[in-house]
PDB file of C-alpha atoms in Angstrom:
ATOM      1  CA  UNK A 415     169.174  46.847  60.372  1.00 84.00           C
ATOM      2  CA  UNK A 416     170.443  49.935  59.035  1.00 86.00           C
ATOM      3  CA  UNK A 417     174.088  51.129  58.710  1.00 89.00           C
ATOM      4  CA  UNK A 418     176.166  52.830  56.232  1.00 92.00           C
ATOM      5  CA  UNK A 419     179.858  50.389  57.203  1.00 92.00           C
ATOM      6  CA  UNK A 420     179.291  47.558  54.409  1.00 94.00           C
ATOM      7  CA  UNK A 421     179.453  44.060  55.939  1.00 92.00           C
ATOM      8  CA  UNK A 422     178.679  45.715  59.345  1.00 90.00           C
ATOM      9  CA  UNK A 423     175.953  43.020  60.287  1.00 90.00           C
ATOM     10  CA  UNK A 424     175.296  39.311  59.211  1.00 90.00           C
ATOM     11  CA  UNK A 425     173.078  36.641  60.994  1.00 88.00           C
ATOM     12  CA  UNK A 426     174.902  33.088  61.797  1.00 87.00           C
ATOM     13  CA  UNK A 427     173.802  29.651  62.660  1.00 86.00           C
ATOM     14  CA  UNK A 428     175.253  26.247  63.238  1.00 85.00           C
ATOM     15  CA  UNK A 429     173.612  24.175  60.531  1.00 87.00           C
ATOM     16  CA  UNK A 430     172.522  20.869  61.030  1.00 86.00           C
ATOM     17  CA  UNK A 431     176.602  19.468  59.759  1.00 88.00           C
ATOM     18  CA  UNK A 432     177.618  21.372  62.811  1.00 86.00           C
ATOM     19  CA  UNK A 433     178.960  23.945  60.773  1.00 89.00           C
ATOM     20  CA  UNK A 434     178.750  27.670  61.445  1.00 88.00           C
ATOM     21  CA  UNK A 435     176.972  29.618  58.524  1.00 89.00           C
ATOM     22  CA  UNK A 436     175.953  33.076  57.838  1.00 89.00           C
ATOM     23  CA  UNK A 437     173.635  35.394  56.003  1.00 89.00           C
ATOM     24  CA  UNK A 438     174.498  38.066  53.404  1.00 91.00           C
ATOM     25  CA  UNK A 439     175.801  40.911  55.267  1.00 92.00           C
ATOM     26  CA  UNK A 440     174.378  44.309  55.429  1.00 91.00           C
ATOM     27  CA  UNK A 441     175.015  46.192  51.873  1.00 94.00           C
ATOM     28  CA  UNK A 442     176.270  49.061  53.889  1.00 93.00           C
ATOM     29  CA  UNK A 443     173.835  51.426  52.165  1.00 94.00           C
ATOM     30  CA  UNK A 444     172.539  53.821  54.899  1.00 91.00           C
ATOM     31  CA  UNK A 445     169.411  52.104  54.432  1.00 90.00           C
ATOM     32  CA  UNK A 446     167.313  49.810  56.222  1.00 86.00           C
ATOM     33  CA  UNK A 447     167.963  46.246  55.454  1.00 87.00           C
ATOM     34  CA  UNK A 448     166.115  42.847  56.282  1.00 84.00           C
ATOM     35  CA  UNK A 449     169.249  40.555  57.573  1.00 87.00           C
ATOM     36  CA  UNK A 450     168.218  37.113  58.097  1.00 82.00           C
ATOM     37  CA  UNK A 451     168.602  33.422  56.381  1.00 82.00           C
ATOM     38  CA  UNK A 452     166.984  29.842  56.531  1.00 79.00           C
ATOM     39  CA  UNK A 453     168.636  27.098  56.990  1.00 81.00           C
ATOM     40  CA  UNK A 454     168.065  23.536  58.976  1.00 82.00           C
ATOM     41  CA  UNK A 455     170.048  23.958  62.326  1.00 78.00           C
ATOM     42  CA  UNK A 456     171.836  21.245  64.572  1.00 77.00           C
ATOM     43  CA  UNK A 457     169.417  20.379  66.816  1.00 78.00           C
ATOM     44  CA  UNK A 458     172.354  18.558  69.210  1.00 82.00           C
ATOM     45  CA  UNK A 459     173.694  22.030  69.986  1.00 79.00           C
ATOM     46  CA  UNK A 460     172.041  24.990  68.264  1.00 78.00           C
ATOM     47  CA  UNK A 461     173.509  28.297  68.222  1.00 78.00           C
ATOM     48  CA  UNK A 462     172.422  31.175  66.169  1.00 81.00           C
ATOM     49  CA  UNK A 463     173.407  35.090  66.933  1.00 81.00           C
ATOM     50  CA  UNK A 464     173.961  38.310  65.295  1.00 83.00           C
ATOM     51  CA  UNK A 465     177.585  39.334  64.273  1.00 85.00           C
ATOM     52  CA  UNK A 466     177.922  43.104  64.236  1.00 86.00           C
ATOM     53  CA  UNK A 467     181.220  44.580  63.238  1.00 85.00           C
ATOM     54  CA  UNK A 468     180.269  48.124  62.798  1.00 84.00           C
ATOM     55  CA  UNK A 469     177.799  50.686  63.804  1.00 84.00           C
ATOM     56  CA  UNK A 470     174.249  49.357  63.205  1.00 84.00           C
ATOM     57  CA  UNK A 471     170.845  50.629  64.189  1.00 82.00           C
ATOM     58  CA  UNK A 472     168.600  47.653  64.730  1.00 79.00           C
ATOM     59  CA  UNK A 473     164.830  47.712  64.916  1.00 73.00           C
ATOM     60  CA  UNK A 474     163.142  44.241  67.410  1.00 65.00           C
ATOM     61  CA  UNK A 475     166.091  41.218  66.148  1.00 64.00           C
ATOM     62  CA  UNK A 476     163.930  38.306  66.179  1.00 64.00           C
ATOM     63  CA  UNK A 477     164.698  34.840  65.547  1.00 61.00           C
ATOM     64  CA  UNK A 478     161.426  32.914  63.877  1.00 62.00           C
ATOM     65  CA  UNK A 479     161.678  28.769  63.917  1.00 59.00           C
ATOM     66  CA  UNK A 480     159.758  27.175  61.388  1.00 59.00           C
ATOM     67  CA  UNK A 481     157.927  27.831  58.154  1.00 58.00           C
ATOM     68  CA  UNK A 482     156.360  31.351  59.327  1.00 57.00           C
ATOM     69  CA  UNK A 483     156.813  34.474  57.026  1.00 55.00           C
ATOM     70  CA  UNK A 484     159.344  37.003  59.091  1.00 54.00           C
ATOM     71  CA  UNK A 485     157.930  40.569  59.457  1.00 55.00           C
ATOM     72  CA  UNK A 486     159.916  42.666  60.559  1.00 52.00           C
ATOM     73  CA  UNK A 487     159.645  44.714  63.594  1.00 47.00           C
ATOM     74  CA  UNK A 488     156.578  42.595  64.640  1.00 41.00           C
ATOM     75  CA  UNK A 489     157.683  41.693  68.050  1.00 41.00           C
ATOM     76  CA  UNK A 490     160.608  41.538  70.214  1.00 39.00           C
ATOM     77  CA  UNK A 491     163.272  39.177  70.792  1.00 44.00           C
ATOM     78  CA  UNK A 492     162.379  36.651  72.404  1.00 43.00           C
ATOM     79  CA  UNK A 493     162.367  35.333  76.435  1.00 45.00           C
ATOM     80  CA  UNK A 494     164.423  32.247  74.946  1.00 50.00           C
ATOM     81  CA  UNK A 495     167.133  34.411  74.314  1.00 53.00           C
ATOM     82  CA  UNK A 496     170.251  35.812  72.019  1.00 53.00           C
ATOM     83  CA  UNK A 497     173.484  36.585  72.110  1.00 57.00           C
ATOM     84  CA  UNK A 498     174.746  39.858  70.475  1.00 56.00           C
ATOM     85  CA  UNK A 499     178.400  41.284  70.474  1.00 55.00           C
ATOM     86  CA  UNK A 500     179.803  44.490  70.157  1.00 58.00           C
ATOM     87  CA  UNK A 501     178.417  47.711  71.714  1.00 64.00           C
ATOM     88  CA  UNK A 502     175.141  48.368  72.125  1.00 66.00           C
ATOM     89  CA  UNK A 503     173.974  52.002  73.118  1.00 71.00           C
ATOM     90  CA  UNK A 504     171.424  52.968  75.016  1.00 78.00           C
ATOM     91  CA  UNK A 505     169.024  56.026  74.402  1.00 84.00           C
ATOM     92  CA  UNK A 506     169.152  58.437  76.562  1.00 91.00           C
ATOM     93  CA  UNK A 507     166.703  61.718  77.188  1.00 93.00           C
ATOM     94  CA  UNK A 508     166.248  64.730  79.589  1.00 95.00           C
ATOM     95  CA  UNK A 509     163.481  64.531  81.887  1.00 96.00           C
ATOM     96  CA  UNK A 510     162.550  67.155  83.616  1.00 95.00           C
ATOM     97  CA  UNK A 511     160.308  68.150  87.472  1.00 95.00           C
ATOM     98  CA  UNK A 512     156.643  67.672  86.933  1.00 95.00           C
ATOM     99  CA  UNK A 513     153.860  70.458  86.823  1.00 93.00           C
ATOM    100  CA  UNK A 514     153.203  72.392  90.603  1.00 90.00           C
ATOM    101  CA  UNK A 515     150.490  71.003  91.229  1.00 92.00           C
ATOM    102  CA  UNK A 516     151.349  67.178  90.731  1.00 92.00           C
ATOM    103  CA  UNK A 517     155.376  67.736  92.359  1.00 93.00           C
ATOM    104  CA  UNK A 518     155.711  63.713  93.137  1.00 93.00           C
ATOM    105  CA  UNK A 519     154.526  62.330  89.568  1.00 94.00           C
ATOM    106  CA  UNK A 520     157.128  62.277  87.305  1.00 95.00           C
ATOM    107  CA  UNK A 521     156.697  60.817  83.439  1.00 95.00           C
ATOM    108  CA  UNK A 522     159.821  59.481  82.018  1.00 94.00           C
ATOM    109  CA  UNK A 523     159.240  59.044  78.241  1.00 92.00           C
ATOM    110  CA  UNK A 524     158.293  55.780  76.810  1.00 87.00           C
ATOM    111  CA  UNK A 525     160.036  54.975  73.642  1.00 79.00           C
ATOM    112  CA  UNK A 526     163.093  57.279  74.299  1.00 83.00           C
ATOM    113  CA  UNK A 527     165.663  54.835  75.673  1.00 85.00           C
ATOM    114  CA  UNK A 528     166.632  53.423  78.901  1.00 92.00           C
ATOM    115  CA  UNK A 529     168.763  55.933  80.579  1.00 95.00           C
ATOM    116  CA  UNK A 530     167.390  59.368  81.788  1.00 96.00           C
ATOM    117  CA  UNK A 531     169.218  62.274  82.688  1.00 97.00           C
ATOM    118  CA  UNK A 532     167.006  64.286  85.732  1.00 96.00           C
ATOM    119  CA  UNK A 533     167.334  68.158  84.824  1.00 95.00           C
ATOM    120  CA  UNK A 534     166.067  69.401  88.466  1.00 93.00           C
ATOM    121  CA  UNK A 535     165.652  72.262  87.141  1.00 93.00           C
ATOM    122  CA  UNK A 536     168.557  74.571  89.677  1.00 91.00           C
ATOM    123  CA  UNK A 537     166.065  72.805  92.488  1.00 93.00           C
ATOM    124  CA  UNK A 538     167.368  69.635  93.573  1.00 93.00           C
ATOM    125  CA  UNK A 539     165.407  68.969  96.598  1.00 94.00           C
ATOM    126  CA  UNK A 540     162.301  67.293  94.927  1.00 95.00           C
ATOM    127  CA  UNK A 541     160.884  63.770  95.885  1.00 96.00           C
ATOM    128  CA  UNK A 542     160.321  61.115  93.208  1.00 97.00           C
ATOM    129  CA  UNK A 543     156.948  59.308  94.474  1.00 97.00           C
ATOM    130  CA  UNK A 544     155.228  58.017  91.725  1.00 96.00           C
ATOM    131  CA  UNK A 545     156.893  57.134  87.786  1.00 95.00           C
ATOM    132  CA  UNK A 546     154.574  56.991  84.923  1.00 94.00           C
ATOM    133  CA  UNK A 547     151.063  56.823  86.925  1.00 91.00           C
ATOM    134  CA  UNK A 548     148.863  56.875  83.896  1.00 91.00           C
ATOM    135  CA  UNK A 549     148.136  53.512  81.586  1.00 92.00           C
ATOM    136  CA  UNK A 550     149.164  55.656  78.392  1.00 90.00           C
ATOM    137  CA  UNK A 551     152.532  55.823  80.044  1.00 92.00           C
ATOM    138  CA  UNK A 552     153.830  52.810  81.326  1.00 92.00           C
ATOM    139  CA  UNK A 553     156.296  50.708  80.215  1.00 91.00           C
ATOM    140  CA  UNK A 554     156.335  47.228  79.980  1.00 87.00           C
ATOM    141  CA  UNK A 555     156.770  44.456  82.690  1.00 89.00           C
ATOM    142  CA  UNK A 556     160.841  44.008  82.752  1.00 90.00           C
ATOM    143  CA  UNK A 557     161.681  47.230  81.549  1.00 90.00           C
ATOM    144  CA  UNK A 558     165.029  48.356  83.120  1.00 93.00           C
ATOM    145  CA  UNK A 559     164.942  52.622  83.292  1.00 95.00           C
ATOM    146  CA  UNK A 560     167.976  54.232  84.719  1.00 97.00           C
ATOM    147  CA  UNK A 561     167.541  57.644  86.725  1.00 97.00           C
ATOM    148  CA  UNK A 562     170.795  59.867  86.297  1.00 97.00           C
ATOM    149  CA  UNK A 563     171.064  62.605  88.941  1.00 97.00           C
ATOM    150  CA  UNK A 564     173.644  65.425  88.246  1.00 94.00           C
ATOM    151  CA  UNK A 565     172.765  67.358  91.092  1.00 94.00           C
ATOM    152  CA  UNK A 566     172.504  65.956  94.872  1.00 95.00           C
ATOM    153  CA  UNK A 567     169.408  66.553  96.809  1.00 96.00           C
ATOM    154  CA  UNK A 568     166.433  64.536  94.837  1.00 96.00           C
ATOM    155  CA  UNK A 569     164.838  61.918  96.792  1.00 97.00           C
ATOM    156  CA  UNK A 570     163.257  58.812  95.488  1.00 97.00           C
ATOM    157  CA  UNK A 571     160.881  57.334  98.274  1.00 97.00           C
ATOM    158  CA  UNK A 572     160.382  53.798  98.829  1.00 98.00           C
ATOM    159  CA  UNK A 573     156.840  53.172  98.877  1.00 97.00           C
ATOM    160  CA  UNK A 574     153.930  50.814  97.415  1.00 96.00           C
ATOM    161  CA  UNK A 575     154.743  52.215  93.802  1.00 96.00           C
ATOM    162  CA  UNK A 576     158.300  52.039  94.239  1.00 97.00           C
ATOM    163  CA  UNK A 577     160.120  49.097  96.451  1.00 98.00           C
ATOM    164  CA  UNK A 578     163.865  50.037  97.139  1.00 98.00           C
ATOM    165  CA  UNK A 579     166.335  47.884  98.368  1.00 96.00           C
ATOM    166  CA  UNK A 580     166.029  47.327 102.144  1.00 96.00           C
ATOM    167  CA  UNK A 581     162.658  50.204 102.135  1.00 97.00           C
ATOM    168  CA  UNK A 582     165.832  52.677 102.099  1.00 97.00           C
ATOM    169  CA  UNK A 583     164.981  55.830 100.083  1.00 98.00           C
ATOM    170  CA  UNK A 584     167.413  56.853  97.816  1.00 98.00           C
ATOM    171  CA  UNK A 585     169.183  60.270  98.024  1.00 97.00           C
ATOM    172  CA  UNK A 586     171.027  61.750  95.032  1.00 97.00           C
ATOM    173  CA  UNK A 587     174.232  62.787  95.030  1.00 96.00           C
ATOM    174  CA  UNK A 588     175.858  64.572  92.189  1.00 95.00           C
ATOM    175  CA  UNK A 589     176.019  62.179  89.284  1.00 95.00           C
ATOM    176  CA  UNK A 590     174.979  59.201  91.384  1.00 97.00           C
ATOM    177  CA  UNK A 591     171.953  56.933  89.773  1.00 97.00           C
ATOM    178  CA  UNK A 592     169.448  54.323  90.238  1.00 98.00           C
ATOM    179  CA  UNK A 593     168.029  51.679  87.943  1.00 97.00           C
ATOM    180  CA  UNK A 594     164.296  50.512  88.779  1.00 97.00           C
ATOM    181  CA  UNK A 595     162.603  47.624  86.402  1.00 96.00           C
ATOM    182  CA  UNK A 596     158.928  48.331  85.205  1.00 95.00           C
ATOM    183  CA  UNK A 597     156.502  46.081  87.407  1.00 92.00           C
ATOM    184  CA  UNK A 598     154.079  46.250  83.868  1.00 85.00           C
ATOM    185  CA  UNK A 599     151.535  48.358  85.978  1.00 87.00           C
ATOM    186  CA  UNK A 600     152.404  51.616  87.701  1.00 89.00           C
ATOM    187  CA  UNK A 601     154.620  50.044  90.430  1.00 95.00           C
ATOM    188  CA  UNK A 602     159.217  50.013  89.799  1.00 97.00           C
ATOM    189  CA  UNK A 603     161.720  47.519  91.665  1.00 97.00           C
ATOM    190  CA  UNK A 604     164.864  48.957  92.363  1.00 98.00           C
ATOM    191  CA  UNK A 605     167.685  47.099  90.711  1.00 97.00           C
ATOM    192  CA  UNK A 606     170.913  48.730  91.405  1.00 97.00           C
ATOM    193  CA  UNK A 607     172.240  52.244  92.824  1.00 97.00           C
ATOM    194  CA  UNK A 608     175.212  53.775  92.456  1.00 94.00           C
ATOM    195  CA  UNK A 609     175.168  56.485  95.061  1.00 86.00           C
TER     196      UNK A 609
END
């Protein structure tokens, strides 16, 4: 973790009296910090969790059971879950029409955030067809990406590479969005719309 509010992060645990403990917090130094502890937890009801109180930058929290050396930033938390508080931001990045001659393939960059404003560019009435064709682009399976439309007019068509809710295409409107989840190959899911 990194943050330059002293005390801004700590990790916490019930231990194995039922107890709640916690880590040394972050120092607060604008650098980046290892937060974690090791304790024996209560195996009737564990509970362990971050508790952020300030602004923190965090690089992959992971929890690690067991006698195995954390590294950080190894991997990412894990499918049994956490529970974080406070506000987390997203990234978010411009993304703009693709070249002439490949109009429907759009590349939304990896490793930029979640959230993705479309710049059409003063031409609105483009079609969205394919996201992030080629291997070197895609994002992981379960990946949520959110499509931010300020203008009205772009269309993203429900096809094999993108299945929309009810096969309905979805039309922009001005500052309308949709959120699609990463199938781990080339192929989205539509989660939500706001249009």
């Amino acid at each position: 973790a990194r943050s330059s509010v002293p005390g801004s992060i700590s990790a916490a645990m019930r231990y194995e009296s039922g107890n709640i403990i916690a880590s040394a917090s972050h120092s607060g130094s604008g650098d980046w910090e290892f937060i974690g502890m090791s304790a024996l937890y209560d195996k009737s009801a564990p509970y362990f969790y971050f508790s952020i109180t300030g602004d923190v930058q965090l690089t992959a929290p992971t929890f690690i059971y067991g006698k195995s050396p954390a590294i950080p930033g190894a991997s990412l938390m894990s499918s049994s879950g956490a529970r974080m508080s406070g506000t987390l931001t997203m990234g978010v990045t411009t993304v703009y029409p693709p070249p002439d001659a490949t109009p429907y393939y759009w590349v939304i960059p990896k490793n930029s955030g979640n959230i993705f404003l479309i710049d059409a560019q003063g031409n609105p009435s483009r079609s969205i067809i394919r996201l992030n064709h080629r291997t070197a682009d895609r994002f992981a399976r379960g990946t949520l990406a959110t499509l931010m439309f300020e203008e009205g007019g772009t269309r993203v068509k429900h096809n094999a590479y993108i299945k929309l809710k009810n096969n309905a295409d979805f039309v922009s409107g001005p500052n309308t969005s949709i959120t699609l989840m990463a199938g781990g190959s080339a192929s989205w899911v539509e989660v939500s719309r706001n249009e």
